Short mmCIF file of C-alpha atoms and ligand atoms in Angstrom, two decimals:
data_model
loop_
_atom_site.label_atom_id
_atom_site.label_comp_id
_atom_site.label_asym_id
_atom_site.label_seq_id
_atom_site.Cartn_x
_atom_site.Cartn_y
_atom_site.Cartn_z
CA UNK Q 1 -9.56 26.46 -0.15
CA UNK Q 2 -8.17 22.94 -0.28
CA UNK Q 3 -10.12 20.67 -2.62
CA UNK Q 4 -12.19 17.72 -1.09
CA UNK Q 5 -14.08 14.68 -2.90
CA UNK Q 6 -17.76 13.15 -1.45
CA UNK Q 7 -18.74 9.99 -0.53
CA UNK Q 8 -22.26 8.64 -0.86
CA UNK Q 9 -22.62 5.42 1.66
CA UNK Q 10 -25.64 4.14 2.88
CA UNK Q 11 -27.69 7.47 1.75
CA UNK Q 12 -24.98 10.06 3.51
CA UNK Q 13 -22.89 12.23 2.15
CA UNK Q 14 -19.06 12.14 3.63
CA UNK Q 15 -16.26 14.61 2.48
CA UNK Q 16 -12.84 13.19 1.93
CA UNK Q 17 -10.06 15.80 1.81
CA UNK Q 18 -7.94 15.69 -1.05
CA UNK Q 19 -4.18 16.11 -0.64
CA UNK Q 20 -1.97 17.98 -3.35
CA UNK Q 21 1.92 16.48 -4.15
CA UNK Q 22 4.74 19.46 -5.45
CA UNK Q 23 4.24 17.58 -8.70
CA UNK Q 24 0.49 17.55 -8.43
CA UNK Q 25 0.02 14.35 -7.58
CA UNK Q 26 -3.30 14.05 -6.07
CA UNK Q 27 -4.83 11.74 -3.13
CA UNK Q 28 -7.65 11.32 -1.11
CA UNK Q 29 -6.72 11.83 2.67
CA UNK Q 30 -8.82 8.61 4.00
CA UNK Q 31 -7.30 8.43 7.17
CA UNK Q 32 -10.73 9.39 9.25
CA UNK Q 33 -13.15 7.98 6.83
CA UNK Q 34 -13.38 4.61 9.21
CA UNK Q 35 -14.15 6.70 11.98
CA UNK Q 36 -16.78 8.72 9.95
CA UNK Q 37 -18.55 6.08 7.84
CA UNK Q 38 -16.69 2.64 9.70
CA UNK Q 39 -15.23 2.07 6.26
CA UNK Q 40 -12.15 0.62 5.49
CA UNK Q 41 -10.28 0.80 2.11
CA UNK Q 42 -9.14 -2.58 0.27
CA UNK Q 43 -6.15 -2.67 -1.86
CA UNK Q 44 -4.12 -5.72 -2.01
CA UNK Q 45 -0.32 -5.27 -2.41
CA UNK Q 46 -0.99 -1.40 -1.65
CA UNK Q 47 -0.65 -0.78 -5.16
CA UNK Q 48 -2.74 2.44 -4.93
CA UNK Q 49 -2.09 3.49 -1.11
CA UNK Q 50 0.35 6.26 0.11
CA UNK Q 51 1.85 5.40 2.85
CA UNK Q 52 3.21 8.74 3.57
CA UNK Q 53 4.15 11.83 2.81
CA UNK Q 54 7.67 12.17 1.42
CA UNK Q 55 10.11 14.85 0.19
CA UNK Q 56 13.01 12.20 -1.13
CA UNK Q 57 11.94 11.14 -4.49
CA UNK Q 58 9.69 11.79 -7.18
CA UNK Q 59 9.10 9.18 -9.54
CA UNK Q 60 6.40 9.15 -12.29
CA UNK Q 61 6.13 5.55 -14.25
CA UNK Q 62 3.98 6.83 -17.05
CA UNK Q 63 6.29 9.70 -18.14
CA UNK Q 64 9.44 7.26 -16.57
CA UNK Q 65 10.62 10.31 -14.55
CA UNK Q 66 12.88 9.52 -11.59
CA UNK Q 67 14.38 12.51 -9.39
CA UNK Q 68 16.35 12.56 -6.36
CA UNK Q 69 15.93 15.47 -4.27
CA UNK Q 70 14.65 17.05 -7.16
CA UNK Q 71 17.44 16.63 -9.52
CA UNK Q 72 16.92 14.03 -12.60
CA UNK Q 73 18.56 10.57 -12.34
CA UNK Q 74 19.68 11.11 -15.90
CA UNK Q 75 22.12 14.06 -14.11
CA UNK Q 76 23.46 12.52 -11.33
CA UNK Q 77 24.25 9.08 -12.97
CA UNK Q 78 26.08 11.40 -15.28
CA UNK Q 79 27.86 13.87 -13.13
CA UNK Q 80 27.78 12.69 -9.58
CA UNK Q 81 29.18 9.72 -7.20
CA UNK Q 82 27.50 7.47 -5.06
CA UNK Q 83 28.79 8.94 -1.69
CA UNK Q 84 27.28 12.83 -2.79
CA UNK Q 85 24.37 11.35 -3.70
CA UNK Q 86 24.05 9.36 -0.52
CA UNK Q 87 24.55 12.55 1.33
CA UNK Q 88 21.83 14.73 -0.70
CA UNK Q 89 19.51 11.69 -0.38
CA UNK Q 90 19.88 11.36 3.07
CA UNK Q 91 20.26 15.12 4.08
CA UNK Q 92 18.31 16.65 1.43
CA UNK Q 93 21.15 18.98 -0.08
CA UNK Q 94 24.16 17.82 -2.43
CA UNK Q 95 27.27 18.65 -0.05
CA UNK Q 96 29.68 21.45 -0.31
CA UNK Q 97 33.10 22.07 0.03
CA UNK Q 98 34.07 20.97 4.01
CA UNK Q 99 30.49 18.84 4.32
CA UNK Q 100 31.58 16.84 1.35
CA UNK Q 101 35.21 16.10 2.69
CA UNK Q 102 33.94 15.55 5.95
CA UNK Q 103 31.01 12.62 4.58
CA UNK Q 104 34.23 11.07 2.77
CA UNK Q 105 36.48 11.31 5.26
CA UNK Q 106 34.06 9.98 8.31
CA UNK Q 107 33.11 7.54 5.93
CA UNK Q 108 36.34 6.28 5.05
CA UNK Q 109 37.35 6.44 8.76
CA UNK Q 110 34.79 3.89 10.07
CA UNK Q 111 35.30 1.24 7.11
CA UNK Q 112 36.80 -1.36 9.64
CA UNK Q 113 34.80 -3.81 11.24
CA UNK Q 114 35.29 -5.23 15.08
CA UNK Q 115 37.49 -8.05 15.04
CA UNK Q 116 34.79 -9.93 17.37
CA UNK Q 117 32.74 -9.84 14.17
CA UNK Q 118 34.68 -12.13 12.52
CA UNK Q 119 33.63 -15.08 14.86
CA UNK Q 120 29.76 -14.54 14.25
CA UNK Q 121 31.08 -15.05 10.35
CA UNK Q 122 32.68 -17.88 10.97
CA UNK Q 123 29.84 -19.54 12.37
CA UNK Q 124 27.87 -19.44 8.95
CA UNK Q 125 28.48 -22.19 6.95
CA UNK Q 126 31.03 -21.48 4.26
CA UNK Q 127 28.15 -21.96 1.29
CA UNK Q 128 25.83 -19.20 2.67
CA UNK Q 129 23.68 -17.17 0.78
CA UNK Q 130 25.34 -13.56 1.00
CA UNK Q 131 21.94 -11.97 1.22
CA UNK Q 132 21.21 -14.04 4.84
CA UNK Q 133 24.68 -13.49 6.09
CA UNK Q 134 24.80 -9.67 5.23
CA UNK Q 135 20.88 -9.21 7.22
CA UNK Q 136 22.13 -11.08 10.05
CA UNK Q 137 25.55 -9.21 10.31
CA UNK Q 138 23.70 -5.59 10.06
CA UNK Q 139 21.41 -6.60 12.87
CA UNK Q 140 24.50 -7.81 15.08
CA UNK Q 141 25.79 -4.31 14.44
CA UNK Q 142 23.31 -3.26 17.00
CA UNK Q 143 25.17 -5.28 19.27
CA UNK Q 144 28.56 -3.85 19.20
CA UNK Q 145 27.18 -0.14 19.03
CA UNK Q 146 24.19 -0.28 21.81
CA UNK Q 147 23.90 3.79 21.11
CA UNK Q 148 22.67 3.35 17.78
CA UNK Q 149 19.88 1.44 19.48
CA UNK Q 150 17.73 4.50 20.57
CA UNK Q 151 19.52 7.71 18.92
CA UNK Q 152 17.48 10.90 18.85
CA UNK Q 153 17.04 11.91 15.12
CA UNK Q 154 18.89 15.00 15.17
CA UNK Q 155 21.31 14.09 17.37
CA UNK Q 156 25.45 13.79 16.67
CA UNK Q 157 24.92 9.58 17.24
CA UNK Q 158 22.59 9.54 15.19
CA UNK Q 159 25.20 10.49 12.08
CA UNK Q 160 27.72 8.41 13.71
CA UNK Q 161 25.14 5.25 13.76
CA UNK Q 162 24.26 6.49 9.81
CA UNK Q 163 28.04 6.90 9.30
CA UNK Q 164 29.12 3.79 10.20
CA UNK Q 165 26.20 1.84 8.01
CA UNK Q 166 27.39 3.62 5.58
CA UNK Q 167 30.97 2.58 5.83
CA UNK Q 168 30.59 -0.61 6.94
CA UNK Q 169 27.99 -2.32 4.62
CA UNK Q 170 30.68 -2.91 1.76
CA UNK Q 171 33.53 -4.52 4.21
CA UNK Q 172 30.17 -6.82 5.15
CA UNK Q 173 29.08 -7.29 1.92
CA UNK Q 174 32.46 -8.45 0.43
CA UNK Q 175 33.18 -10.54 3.65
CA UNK Q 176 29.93 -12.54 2.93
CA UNK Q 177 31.02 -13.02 -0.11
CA UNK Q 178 34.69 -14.05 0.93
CA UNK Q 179 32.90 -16.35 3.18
CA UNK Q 180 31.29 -17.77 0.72
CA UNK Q 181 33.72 -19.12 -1.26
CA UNK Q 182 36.27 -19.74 1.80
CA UNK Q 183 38.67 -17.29 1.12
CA UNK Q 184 40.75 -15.14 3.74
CA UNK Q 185 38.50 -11.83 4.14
CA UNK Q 186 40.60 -8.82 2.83
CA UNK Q 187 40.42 -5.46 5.11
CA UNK Q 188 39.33 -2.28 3.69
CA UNK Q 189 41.88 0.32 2.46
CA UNK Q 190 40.70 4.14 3.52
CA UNK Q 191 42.99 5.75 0.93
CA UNK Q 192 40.50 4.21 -2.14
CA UNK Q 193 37.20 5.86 -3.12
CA UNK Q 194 34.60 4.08 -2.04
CA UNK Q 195 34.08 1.74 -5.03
CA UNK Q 196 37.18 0.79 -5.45
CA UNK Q 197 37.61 -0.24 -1.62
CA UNK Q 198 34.99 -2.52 -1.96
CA UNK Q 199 35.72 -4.21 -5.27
CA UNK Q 200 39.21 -4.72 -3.73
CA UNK Q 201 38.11 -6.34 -0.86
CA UNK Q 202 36.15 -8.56 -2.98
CA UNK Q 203 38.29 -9.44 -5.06
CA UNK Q 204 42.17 -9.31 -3.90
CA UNK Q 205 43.77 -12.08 -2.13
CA UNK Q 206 46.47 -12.30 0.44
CA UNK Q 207 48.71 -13.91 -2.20
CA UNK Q 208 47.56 -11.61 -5.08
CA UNK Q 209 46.20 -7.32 -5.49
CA UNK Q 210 43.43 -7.01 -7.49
CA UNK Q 211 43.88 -4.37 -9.78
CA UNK Q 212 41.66 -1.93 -10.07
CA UNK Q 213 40.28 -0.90 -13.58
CA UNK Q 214 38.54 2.64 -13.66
CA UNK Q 215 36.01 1.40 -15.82
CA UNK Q 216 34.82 -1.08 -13.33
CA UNK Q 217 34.85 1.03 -10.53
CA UNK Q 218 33.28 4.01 -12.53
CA UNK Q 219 30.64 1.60 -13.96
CA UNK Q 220 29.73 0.80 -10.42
CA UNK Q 221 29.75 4.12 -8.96
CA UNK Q 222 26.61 4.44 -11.96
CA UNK Q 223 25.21 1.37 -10.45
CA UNK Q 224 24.64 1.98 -6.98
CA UNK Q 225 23.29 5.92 -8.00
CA UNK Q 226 20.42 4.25 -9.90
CA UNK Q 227 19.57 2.25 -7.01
CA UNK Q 228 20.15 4.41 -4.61
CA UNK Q 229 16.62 5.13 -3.95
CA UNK Q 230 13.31 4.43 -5.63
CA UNK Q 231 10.24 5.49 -3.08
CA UNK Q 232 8.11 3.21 -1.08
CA UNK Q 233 9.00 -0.20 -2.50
CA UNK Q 234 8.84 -3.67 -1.12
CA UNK Q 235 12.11 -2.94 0.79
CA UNK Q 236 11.77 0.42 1.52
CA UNK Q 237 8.13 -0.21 3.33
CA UNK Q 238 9.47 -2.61 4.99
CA UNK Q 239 12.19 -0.48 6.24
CA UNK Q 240 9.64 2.35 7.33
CA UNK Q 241 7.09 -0.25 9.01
CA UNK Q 242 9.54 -1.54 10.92
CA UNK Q 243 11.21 1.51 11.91
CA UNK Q 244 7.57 2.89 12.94
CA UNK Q 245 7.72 0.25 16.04
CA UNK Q 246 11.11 2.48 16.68
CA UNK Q 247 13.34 -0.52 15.91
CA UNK Q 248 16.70 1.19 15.36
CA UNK Q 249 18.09 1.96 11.87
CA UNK Q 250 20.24 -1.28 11.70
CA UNK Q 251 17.13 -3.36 12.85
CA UNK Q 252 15.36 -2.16 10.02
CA UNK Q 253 17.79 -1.72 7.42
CA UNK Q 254 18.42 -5.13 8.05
CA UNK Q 255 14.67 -6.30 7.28
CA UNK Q 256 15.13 -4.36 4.36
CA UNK Q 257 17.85 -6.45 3.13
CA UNK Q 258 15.42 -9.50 3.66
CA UNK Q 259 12.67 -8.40 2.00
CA UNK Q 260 14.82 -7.02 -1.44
CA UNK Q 261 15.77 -10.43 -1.57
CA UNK Q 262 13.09 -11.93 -3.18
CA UNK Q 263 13.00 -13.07 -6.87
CA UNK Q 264 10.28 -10.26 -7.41
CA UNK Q 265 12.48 -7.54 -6.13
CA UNK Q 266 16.01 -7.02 -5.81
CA UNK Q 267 16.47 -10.95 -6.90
CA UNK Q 268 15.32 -10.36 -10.02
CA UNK Q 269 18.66 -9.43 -11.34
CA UNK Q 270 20.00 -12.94 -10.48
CA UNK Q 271 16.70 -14.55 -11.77
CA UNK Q 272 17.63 -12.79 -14.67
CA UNK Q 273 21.41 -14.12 -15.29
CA UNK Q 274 19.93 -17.83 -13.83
CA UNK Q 275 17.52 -17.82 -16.53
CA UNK Q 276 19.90 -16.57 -19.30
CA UNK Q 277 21.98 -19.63 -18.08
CA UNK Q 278 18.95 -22.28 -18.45
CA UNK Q 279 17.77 -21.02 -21.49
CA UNK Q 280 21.92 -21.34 -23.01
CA UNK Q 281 21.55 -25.17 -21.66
CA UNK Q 282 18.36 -25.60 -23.11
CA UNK Q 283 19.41 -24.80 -26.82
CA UNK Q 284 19.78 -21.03 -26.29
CA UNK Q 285 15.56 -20.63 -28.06
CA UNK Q 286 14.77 -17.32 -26.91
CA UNK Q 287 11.44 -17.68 -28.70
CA UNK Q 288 10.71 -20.99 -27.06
CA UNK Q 289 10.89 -19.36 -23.62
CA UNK Q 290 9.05 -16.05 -24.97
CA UNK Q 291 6.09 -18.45 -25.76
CA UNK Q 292 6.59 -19.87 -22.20
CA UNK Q 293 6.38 -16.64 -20.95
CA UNK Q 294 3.06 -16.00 -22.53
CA UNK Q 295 1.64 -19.02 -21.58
CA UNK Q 296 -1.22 -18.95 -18.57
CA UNK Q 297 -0.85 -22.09 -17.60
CA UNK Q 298 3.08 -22.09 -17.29
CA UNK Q 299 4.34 -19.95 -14.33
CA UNK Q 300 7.21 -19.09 -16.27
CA UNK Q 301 7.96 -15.20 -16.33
CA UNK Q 302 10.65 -13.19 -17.93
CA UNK Q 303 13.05 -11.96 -15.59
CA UNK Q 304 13.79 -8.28 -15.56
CA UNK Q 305 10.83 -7.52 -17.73
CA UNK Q 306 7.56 -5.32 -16.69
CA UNK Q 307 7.59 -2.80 -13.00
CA UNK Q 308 5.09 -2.21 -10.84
CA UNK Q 309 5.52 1.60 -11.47
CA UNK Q 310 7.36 1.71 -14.47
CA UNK Q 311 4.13 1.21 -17.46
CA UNK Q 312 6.47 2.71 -20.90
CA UNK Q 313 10.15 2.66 -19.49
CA UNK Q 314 12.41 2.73 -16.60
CA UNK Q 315 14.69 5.15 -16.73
CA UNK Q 316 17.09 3.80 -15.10
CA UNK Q 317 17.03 1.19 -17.60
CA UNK Q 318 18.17 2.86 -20.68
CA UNK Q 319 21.20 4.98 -18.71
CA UNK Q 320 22.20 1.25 -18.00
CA UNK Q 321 21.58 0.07 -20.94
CA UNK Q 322 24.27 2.62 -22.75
CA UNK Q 323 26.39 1.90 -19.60
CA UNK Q 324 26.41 -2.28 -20.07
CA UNK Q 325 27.07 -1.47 -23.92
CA UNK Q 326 30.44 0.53 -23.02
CA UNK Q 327 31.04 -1.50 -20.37
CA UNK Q 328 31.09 -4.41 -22.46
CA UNK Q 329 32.87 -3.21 -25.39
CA UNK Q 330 35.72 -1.70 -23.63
CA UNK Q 331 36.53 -4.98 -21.05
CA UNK Q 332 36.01 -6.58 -24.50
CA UNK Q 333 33.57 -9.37 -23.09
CA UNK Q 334 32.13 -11.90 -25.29
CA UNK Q 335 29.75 -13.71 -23.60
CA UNK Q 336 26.79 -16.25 -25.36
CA UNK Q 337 25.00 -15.55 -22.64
CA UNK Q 338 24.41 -12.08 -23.32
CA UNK Q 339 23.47 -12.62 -27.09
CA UNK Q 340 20.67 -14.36 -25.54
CA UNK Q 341 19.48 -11.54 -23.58
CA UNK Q 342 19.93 -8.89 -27.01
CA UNK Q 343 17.45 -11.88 -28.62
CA UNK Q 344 14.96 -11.71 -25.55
CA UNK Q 345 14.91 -8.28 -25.30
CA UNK Q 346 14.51 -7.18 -29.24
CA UNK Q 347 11.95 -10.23 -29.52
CA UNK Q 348 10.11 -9.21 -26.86
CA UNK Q 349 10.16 -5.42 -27.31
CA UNK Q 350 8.18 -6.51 -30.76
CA UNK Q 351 5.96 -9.13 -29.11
CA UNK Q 352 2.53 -8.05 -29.06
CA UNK Q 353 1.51 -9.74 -25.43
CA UNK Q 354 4.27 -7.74 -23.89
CA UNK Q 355 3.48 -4.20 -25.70
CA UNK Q 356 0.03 -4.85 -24.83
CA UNK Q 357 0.92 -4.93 -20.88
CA UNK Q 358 3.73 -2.42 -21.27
CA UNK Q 359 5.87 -5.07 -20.48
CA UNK Q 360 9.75 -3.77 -21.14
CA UNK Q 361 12.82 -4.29 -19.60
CA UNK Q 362 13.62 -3.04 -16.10
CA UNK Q 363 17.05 -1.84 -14.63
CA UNK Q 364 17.26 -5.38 -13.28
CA UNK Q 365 17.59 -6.75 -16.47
CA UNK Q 366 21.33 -4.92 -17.64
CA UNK Q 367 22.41 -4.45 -14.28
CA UNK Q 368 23.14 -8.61 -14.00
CA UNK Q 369 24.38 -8.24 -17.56
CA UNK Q 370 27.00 -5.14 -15.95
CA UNK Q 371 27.81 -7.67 -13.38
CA UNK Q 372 28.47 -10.72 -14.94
CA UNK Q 373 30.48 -8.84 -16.91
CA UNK Q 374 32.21 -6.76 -14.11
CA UNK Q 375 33.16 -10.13 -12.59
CA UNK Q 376 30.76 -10.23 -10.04
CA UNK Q 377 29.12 -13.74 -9.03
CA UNK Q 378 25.66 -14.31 -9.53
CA UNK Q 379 24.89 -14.64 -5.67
CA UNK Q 380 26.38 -10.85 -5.05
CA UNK Q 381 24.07 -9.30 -7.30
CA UNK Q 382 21.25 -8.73 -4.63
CA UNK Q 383 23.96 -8.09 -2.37
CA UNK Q 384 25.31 -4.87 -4.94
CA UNK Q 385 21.34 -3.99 -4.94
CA UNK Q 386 21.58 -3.48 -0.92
CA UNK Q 387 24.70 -1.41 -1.14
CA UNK Q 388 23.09 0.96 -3.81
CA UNK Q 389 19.88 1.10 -2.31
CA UNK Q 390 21.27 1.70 1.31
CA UNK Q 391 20.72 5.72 1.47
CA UNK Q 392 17.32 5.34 0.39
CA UNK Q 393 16.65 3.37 3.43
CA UNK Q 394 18.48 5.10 5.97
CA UNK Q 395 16.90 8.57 4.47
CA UNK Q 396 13.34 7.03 4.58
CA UNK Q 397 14.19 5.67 8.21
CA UNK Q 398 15.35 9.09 8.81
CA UNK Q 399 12.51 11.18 7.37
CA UNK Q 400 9.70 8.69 9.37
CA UNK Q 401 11.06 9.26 12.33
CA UNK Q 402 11.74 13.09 12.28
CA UNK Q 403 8.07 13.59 11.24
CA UNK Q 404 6.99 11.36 13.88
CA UNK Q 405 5.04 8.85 12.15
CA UNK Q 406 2.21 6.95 13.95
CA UNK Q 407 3.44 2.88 13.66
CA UNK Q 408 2.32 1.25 10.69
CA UNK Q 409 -0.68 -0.84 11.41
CA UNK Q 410 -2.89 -1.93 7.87
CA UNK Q 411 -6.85 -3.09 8.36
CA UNK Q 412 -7.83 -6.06 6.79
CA UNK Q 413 -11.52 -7.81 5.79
CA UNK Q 414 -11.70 -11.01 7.50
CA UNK Q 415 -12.82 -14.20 4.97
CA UNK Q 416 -12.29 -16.30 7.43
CA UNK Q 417 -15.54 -18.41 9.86
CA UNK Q 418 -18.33 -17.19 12.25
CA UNK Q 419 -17.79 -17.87 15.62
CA UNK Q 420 -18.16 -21.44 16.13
CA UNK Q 421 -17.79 -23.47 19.46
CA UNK Q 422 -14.49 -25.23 20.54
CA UNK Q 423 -15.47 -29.59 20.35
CA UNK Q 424 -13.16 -31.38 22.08
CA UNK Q 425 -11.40 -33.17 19.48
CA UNK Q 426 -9.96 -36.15 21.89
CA UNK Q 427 -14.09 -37.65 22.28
CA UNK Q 428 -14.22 -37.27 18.20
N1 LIG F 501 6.76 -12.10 -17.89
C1 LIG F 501 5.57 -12.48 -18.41
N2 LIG F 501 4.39 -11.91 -18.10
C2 LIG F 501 4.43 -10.90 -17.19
C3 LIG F 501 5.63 -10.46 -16.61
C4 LIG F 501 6.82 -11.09 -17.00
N3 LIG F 501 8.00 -10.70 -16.48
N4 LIG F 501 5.35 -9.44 -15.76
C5 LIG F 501 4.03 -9.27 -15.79
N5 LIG F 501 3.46 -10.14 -16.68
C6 LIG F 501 2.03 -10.21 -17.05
C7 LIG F 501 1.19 -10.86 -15.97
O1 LIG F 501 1.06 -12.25 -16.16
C8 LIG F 501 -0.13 -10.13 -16.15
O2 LIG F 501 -0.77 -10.67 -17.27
P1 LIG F 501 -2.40 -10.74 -17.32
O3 LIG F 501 -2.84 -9.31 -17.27
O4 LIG F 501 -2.71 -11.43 -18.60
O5 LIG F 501 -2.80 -11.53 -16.11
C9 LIG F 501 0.29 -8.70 -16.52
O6 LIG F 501 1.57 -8.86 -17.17
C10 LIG F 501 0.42 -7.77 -15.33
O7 LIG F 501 1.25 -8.40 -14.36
P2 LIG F 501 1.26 -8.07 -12.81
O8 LIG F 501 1.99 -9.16 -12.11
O9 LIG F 501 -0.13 -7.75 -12.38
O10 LIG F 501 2.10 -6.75 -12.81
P3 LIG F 501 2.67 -6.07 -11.56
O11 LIG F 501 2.84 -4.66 -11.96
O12 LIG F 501 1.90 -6.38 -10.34
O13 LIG F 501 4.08 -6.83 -11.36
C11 LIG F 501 6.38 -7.35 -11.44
C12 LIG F 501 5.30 -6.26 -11.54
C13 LIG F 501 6.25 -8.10 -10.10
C14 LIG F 501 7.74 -6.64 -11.45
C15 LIG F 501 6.23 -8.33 -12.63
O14 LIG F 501 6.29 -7.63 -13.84
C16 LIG F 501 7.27 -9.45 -12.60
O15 LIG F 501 7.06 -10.47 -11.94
N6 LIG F 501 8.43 -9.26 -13.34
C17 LIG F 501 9.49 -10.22 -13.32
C18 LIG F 501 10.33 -10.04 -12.07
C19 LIG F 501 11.18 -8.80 -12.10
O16 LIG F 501 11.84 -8.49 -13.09
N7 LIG F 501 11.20 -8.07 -10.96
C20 LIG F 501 12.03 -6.88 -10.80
C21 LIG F 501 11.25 -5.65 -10.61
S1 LIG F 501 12.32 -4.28 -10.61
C22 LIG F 501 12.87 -4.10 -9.04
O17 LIG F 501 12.40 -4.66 -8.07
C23 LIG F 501 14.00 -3.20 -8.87
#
């Protein structure tokens, strides 16, 4: 008999059906109780609200567990590369033998971008914010494929549509970025992996290859696994509340983009290397700023520390952690900047206002260290977030939509007046 928990309101007794998670997670099914009792539930930043029901990932931020599919991040970061774990996120099984060479191959097939798009890039002016450009040029992708507009879940478009996101996010991201700094854009080369493409495209020019240094490319293969996909976050909600007005997948992947770009989200890791930078110019004090920090009546906040989920550690942060270490000692970088973030991070680790509020670092903090260090400017890094975190949102699109969800559509108390009469404010 499934379990159920009771209401008392206004001398009634209501019973609210409890729902049971594979990992036991419980939660209390409230989705009639307005109807029963005319009771809404209030909870700001939906901090304790499932949205849904999902079989993608299971993350727990007390114990810092974080699973894809079922299999431990610690694994795949390990063992795996992005594209197989884009495929197991998205379909729900790592792929085999011909399904695996097919993914790659389909993938690498589809890398180029219409030459048409090229004009919509040219009309952004040349200092852009990558983030704004790459949103804008996923949406126009809805223009030059008018299929992927409407595709029926299951259907052979539909991985086409998925296919070509897929392949074409990194030519846009590292055009952006080529924009950006008014160089010639670089096409894509299908005979690379899929790392290695992208960091060539960012980084070779017509009078000079970039050469391509397994370390980097294996240190970002790491990279986008951890972010691959992390449940219903900012971005990710966005994605599935958008997608639940049956916008297509580029519509909403696009909004995703937006909303990860915030300071609080997938900006933190450039909030994190901008305030590294201040804090050099300012003396290079880390306890100056850690006393900022703690100060209520300075808004000041450590970048890249505390999660909304995470409440001992992030997982994701100590496999990047070892990774920055090795990536660091074997491109031999010796950066000041980065001595100030070993002073933050050991100061603060000890600091009693952040132990008290399980305050530690997050995977945002190394993964702008990685980057700097990788070569990678400080306006890409939100950009790298979006190409990491892109199965997750195509594989949350995907799951919404094949279970039919109803469109998202919160309640809200109203503070606001009464009814009052309209006074014609030109006789005032
Ligand atoms: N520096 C200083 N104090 C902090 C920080 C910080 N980075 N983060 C939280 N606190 C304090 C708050 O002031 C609050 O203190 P109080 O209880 O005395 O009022 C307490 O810790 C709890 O903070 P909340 O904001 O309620 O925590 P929440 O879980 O809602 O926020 C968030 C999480 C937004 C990530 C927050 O920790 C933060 O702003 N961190 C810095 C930005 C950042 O690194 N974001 C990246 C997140 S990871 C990602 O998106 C992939």
């Amino acid at each position: 008999m499934s379990e159920k928990a009771e209401l008392h309101y206004n001398g009634q007794v209501f019973e609210v059906p409890v729902v049971k998670g594979t990992e036991d997670e419980l939660a209390l099914d409230i989705s009639k109780l307005r109807a029963q009792t005319g009771l809404i539930t209030l909870d700001p930043g939906f901090k304790n609200t499932g949205s849904t029901q999902s079989a993608i990932t299971f993350l727990d931020g007390e114990k810092g567990i974080l699973r894809y599919r079922g299999f431990p991040i610690e694994q795949l970061a390990e063992k795996s590369t992005f594209l197989e774990v884009a495929y197991l996120i998205i379909y729900g099984e790592l792929p085999i033998g011909e399904e695996l060479k097919r993914w790659r191959e389909d993938i690498a097939h589809h890398t180029l971008i219409h030459e048409d798009f090229k004009v919509i890039l040219e009309g952004f002016p040349s200092n852009s914010h990558p983030m704004g450009v790459l949103s804008s040029l996923v949406t126009s992708l809805t223009a030059f494929y008018p299929e992927s507009i409407d595709p029926t879940h299951s259907s052979p478009e539909m991985y086409k549509s998925i296919v070509r996101l897929m392949a074409k996010l990194p030519t846009l991201a590292a055009w952006a970025y080529k924009n950006e700094i008014g160089q010639p854009i670089i096409y894509p080369k299908n005979n690379l992996d899929y790392c290695s493409n992208f960091l060539r495209m960012m980084f070779s020019t017509p009078a000079e290859e970039y050469d391509i240094d397994p370390v980097v490319s294996n240190a970002l293969n790491k990279l986008l696994i951890l972010h691959a996909e992390h449940e219903q976050n900012c971005s990710t909600s966005t994605v599935r509340i958008v997608g639940s007005s049956h916008a297509s997948l580029y519509a909403s992947v696009s909004s995703g983009i937006n909303a990860l770009w915030g300071p609080l989200h997938g900006g933190a890791n450039q909030a994190v290397i901008e305030m590294l930078e201040n804090i050099k110019a300012d003396g290079g004090d880390a306890d100056k700023y850690l006393a900022k920090a703690k100060d209520k009546n300075d808004s000041f906040r450590l970048m890249g520390f505390g999660h909304r989920v995470y409440k001992n550690f992030d997982p994701r942060a100590r496999i990047i952690k070892k990774a920055a270490d090795e990536v660091l000692s074997k491109l031999g970088v010796n950066d000041p900047v980065l001595g100030i973030a070993q002073k933050l991070e050991e100061a603060a680790l000890k600091d009693e206002y952040f132990v008290e509020r399980k305050l530690y670092p997050n995977v945002d903090f190394y993964s702008g260290i990685i980057y700097r260090a990788l070569g990678i400017p400080t306006n890409m890094f939100t950009v790298m977030f979006a190409l990491g975190r892109l199965p997750g949102w195509v594989a949350q699109w995907k799951e919404m939509r094949t279970n039919s969800e109803p469109i998202g559509r919160p309640r809200q108390v109203y503070t606001g007046y009464n009814e009052r009469d309209y006074v014609d404010v030109s006789k005032r």
